[in-house]
Amino acid sequence: MPAHQPQQPQPQQPQRPKAQSQSGPQQSGPQQPGARQPEFRPGAGSGPQSAPRTTTRNRAEQETMVGGPSARRSRGRGPGGPSGPGGGEPPKGPGREDERPSWRRFIPSWKLVVVGCTVVAAGVFGMLAVAYANTPVPLNAQDNVDDQGSVIYYANGKLLAKLGVKRTPVTYEQIPRAVQDAVIAAENSSFREDSGISFSGMVRSVYSTATGQQVQGASTITQQMARNYYDGLSQERSVQRKIKEIFVAVKLNKQLSKEQILTQYLNTIYFGRGANGIGAAAQAFFKKPVEKLTPEEGAYLAGRIQNPGEFDRQEKAKRFAGTEERYVYTVGQMAKLDPAKYGQLPAKSPKSPKRVSDRTKDYFKGIEGYMVTAVLDELESTQGIDREEVDKGGYKITSTFDKGLMEAAKTAVNQHTRGLTQEIRGSLAAVDPRNGRVVAFYGGDDYETDQWNDAFMSQKQAASAFKPYVLAAWLDNGYSLRSYLPTKSPIKMPGTTPIKNSHSFRSPAIDVVGATADSVNTAFAKMGEKVGLEKVIDIASGAGLNKSRLDDALNRHHFLITIGSSQVTAVEQAGGYSIFANQGKHFKNHVVIKVVDKDGGVYAQEKKTPTKVISPEAAADATVALQAVVKQGTGRNAALYDRPVAGKTGTNDANKEAWFVGFTPQLSTAVGMFREQCKTKTGKIVNPVNDRCPVTRGTSTKYNDQNPYSSPFETPLGSNFQGATYPAAIWKTFMTEAMKGQKVEQFPPRADSGMTENLAPKPTPTPTATVDPFPDDDSACGLLDPACNDDNVSIDPNEQGIPEDDDGMMGGGTNPTQEATVPDPIPSRREDR
């Protein structure tokens, strides 16, 4: 019972049992609103009657009361006021709940924590499940993942050049098991058993990314393969990318076999020295196919995967500690991976195996550079395969070039030009008339220092070496070799300056064979007039000469085109004469035989069908006339001792260009020479550097490509330069080597087709005085005549025959069986620089 009864009657409340306490006041039950309890004052009164009761409630009862209907009323007076059970501040003292520190009121119970964590985990798991389900399996490889460089071969299949990405795809069966184990041991020892991911590596990577550090390694082989092989996985360092990579790796591990994953990985990964994939790495470091790699070599390559670029730099600096450490680590891991097989490897081979020197060949040096560039130019212009595609397309390209003949061409030119000024340049091209293949050429000694390829790029007046196309038009138009042509000069042709011959003739007329052998200008001008210049251009362009240049020469020079005003290259001339060696048919000049793509399909192939340019009869009769040039005319110094030769000399006005173009049934070769001086804007002549006019001057910044210090200007070769001299000598030296071991083939017999069409009366044979073999120079212009600059054309004043009693530098003596002599062979001026 409470110490004091309330004054007002109240409803009967159910009573709860009360526990006795040894200390503390006894609390009363609920009170009427407004009722006050006796105030307890410690020490007040005396005796038993004055001591307060000390009964208390236990904690459970207190909590029950707190939770009752009258608990936690608002502060203040009124119902439940300060003295009431719900009003005012609660009493303080030992054993009460409200005595806890205030911060503990905000800590949830462990039950709430468990529930919260469960909800969060379920949410994260659900999101991951959704993300995993929505992550597609990559279907397409990255654009560059299977890039592999292209290989260019000589015509006989020997290697000419390797260009672009170093990658040699291999199959799983080609990779030795020891090499596979080395890579697995170094990169992902659980590869053969895991599900495509490593949880320890994943946690480490996520942690390092979240803390702002660089994402660490420890990705599995499957993850690395997914990242490097398939499209859609970026290389950014982020948690999102890492999670996506994990999902992809798990899915790929289910869809691909371990063999497929490892093969794709080893064909993709970079090893250093420019080598992508294990196949290329085997060649780059050990110069052997992957099948021949030893366990030690496999361990060295596997150790390099970690940081190939840095290892390259270290080894180039002769620091091998890094790669040696990785090798030791890898063989140790191999021993752990398979103790029975590799347990003795660390002790047996404690040091990494010897590698080949890192000598990356520059295929754009020497004469190889000219060949490679010629191939690349043709691939782009005819097949649409540019350099970038060559570098990564994995093509196998067979060129037309013969390595031995390429060297022979260089030797022939250099042999006969040593000691000459560097201003004089030579070009040579040899074409197989039976298929149009450019088998050899000379465009320079070293592409690295001189990128100008004279054989393909230098366009010079053909001079009298153009006359065979006029001859072909004459014969193909139905006129015969028996026809007579005028020798009297000068003659006036419409729209053209007077055309003269280099010397006088005993007779006012000469037949076509004689006119060709003696290179009679007036005869060919009249032949061109008879058949029409358009016919001549059709024949020449059909034989491979540039049509736009022919039209330009016709428009500017009119009938002078018949004696060689049009510009040609050595390659064009060599291919053009093929119509005579190949019964009137022409194959387009080309340097690529076949292109095979990386899947083994034939991407492009040379054409097998020629174009008919002239009739076989016209070709046979033209060859008869061109044989006369070598047998008795201006080209005697080009005669070969063991087989028939046909050809034509050409020397333009003032000896600015000199040609000899000749052929056998198997090979047509053109040799051209010209001279270019390097002049400054003030007219000062400076020496060329590496066959080029210097663009800059010392350290001056005034000069550049747009404002060069000097520029080339064509100038006369010299008085002893004619088509019959140096060009014929070079031609003979080259063709002697080219025809070694070749079957001796004869030209077709004379067809003697067509009708006689005399453009001059046939002369009556009468005794005549001996013609002076050294007539006065009656050229249309002298060396200093401004009319003889590059804007005007050749009238070929130097195409006179070499008399039999001429025992000078190129003379043949009086003995008709004596072989014609040529300039003494001399070493190359360029090779001695």
Coordinates of N, CA and C in Angstrom, one line a residue, residues 466-481 512 516 524 527-528 531 535-540 543 576-577 579-580 584 613-615 617-623 625-626 753:
F466 N 62.0 6.8 -129.6 CA 60.5 6.8 -129.8 C 60.2 6.3 -131.2
K467 N 61.1 6.4 -132.2 CA 60.8 6.1 -133.6 C 60.2 4.7 -133.8
P468 N 60.6 3.7 -133.0 CA 59.9 2.4 -133.3 C 58.4 2.4 -133.2
Y469 N 57.8 3.3 -132.4 CA 56.4 3.4 -132.4 C 55.8 4.0 -133.7
V470 N 56.6 4.9 -134.3 CA 56.2 5.4 -135.7 C 56.3 4.2 -136.7
L471 N 57.4 3.5 -136.6 CA 57.6 2.3 -137.4 C 56.5 1.3 -137.3
A472 N 56.0 1.0 -136.0 CA 55.0 0.1 -135.8 C 53.7 0.6 -136.4
A473 N 53.4 1.9 -136.3 CA 52.2 2.5 -136.9 C 52.2 2.3 -138.4
W474 N 53.4 2.6 -139.0 CA 53.5 2.4 -140.5 C 53.2 1.0 -140.9
L475 N 53.9 0.1 -140.3 CA 53.7 -1.3 -140.7 C 52.3 -1.8 -140.4
D476 N 51.7 -1.5 -139.2 CA 50.4 -1.9 -138.9 C 49.3 -1.3 -139.7
N477 N 49.7 -0.2 -140.4 CA 48.7 0.5 -141.3 C 48.8 -0.1 -142.7
G478 N 49.6 -1.1 -142.9 CA 49.6 -1.8 -144.1 C 50.7 -1.4 -145.1
Y479 N 51.7 -0.7 -144.6 CA 52.8 -0.3 -145.5 C 54.0 -1.2 -145.1
S480 N 54.9 -1.4 -146.1 CA 55.9 -2.4 -146.0 C 57.3 -1.8 -145.7
L481 N 58.2 -2.7 -145.4 CA 59.6 -2.3 -145.2 C 60.3 -1.9 -146.5
V512 N 62.9 1.6 -145.5 CA 62.5 1.7 -144.1 C 63.5 1.1 -143.2
T516 N 65.6 3.2 -140.4 CA 65.6 2.8 -138.9 C 67.0 2.6 -138.4
F524 N 61.1 9.5 -140.7 CA 60.1 9.2 -139.7 C 59.1 10.3 -139.6
M527 N 56.7 9.5 -142.4 CA 55.9 8.3 -142.1 C 54.8 8.7 -141.1
G528 N 55.1 9.5 -140.1 CA 54.1 9.9 -139.2 C 53.0 10.7 -139.9
V531 N 50.7 8.1 -141.9 CA 49.7 7.3 -141.1 C 48.8 8.2 -140.2
K535 N 47.4 7.9 -135.0 CA 47.7 6.5 -135.1 C 49.0 6.2 -134.3
V536 N 50.0 7.1 -134.5 CA 51.2 6.9 -133.7 C 50.9 6.9 -132.2
I537 N 50.1 7.8 -131.8 CA 49.8 7.9 -130.3 C 49.1 6.7 -129.9
D538 N 48.2 6.2 -130.7 CA 47.4 5.0 -130.3 C 48.3 3.8 -130.1
I539 N 49.3 3.7 -131.0 CA 50.2 2.6 -130.9 C 51.1 2.8 -129.6
A540 N 51.6 4.0 -129.4 CA 52.5 4.2 -128.3 C 51.8 4.0 -126.9
A543 N 51.1 0.5 -126.1 CA 52.4 -0.2 -125.7 C 52.7 0.2 -124.3
G576 N 57.3 -0.8 -123.4 CA 56.8 -0.5 -124.8 C 57.3 -1.3 -125.9
Y577 N 58.6 -1.6 -125.8 CA 59.3 -2.4 -126.8 C 58.9 -3.9 -126.8
I579 N 56.1 -5.0 -127.3 CA 55.1 -5.4 -128.4 C 55.9 -6.0 -129.6
F580 N 57.2 -5.6 -129.8 CA 58.0 -6.2 -130.9 C 58.4 -7.6 -130.5
G584 N 53.4 -8.4 -131.2 CA 52.4 -7.3 -131.2 C 51.5 -7.2 -130.0
V613 N 48.2 -4.9 -129.8 CA 48.5 -3.5 -130.2 C 48.8 -3.4 -131.7
I614 N 49.6 -4.3 -132.2 CA 49.8 -4.4 -133.6 C 49.8 -5.8 -134.1
S615 N 49.7 -6.0 -135.3 CA 49.6 -7.4 -135.8 C 51.0 -8.1 -135.7
E617 N 52.6 -9.8 -137.8 CA 53.4 -9.5 -139.0 C 54.1 -8.2 -138.9
A618 N 53.4 -7.1 -138.4 CA 54.0 -5.8 -138.2 C 55.1 -5.9 -137.1
A619 N 54.9 -6.7 -136.1 CA 55.9 -6.8 -135.0 C 57.1 -7.5 -135.6
A620 N 56.9 -8.6 -136.4 CA 58.0 -9.3 -137.0 C 58.9 -8.4 -137.9
D621 N 58.2 -7.6 -138.7 CA 58.9 -6.8 -139.6 C 59.6 -5.6 -138.9
A622 N 59.0 -5.1 -137.9 CA 59.6 -4.0 -137.1 C 60.9 -4.5 -136.4
T623 N 60.8 -5.8 -136.0 CA 62.0 -6.4 -135.3 C 63.1 -6.5 -136.3
A625 N 63.8 -4.5 -138.7 CA 64.4 -3.2 -138.8 C 65.2 -2.8 -137.6
L626 N 64.7 -3.2 -136.4 CA 65.4 -2.9 -135.2 C 66.6 -3.8 -135.0
S753 N 55.3 -8.1 -145.0 CA 53.9 -7.8 -145.2 C 53.7 -6.4 -145.7

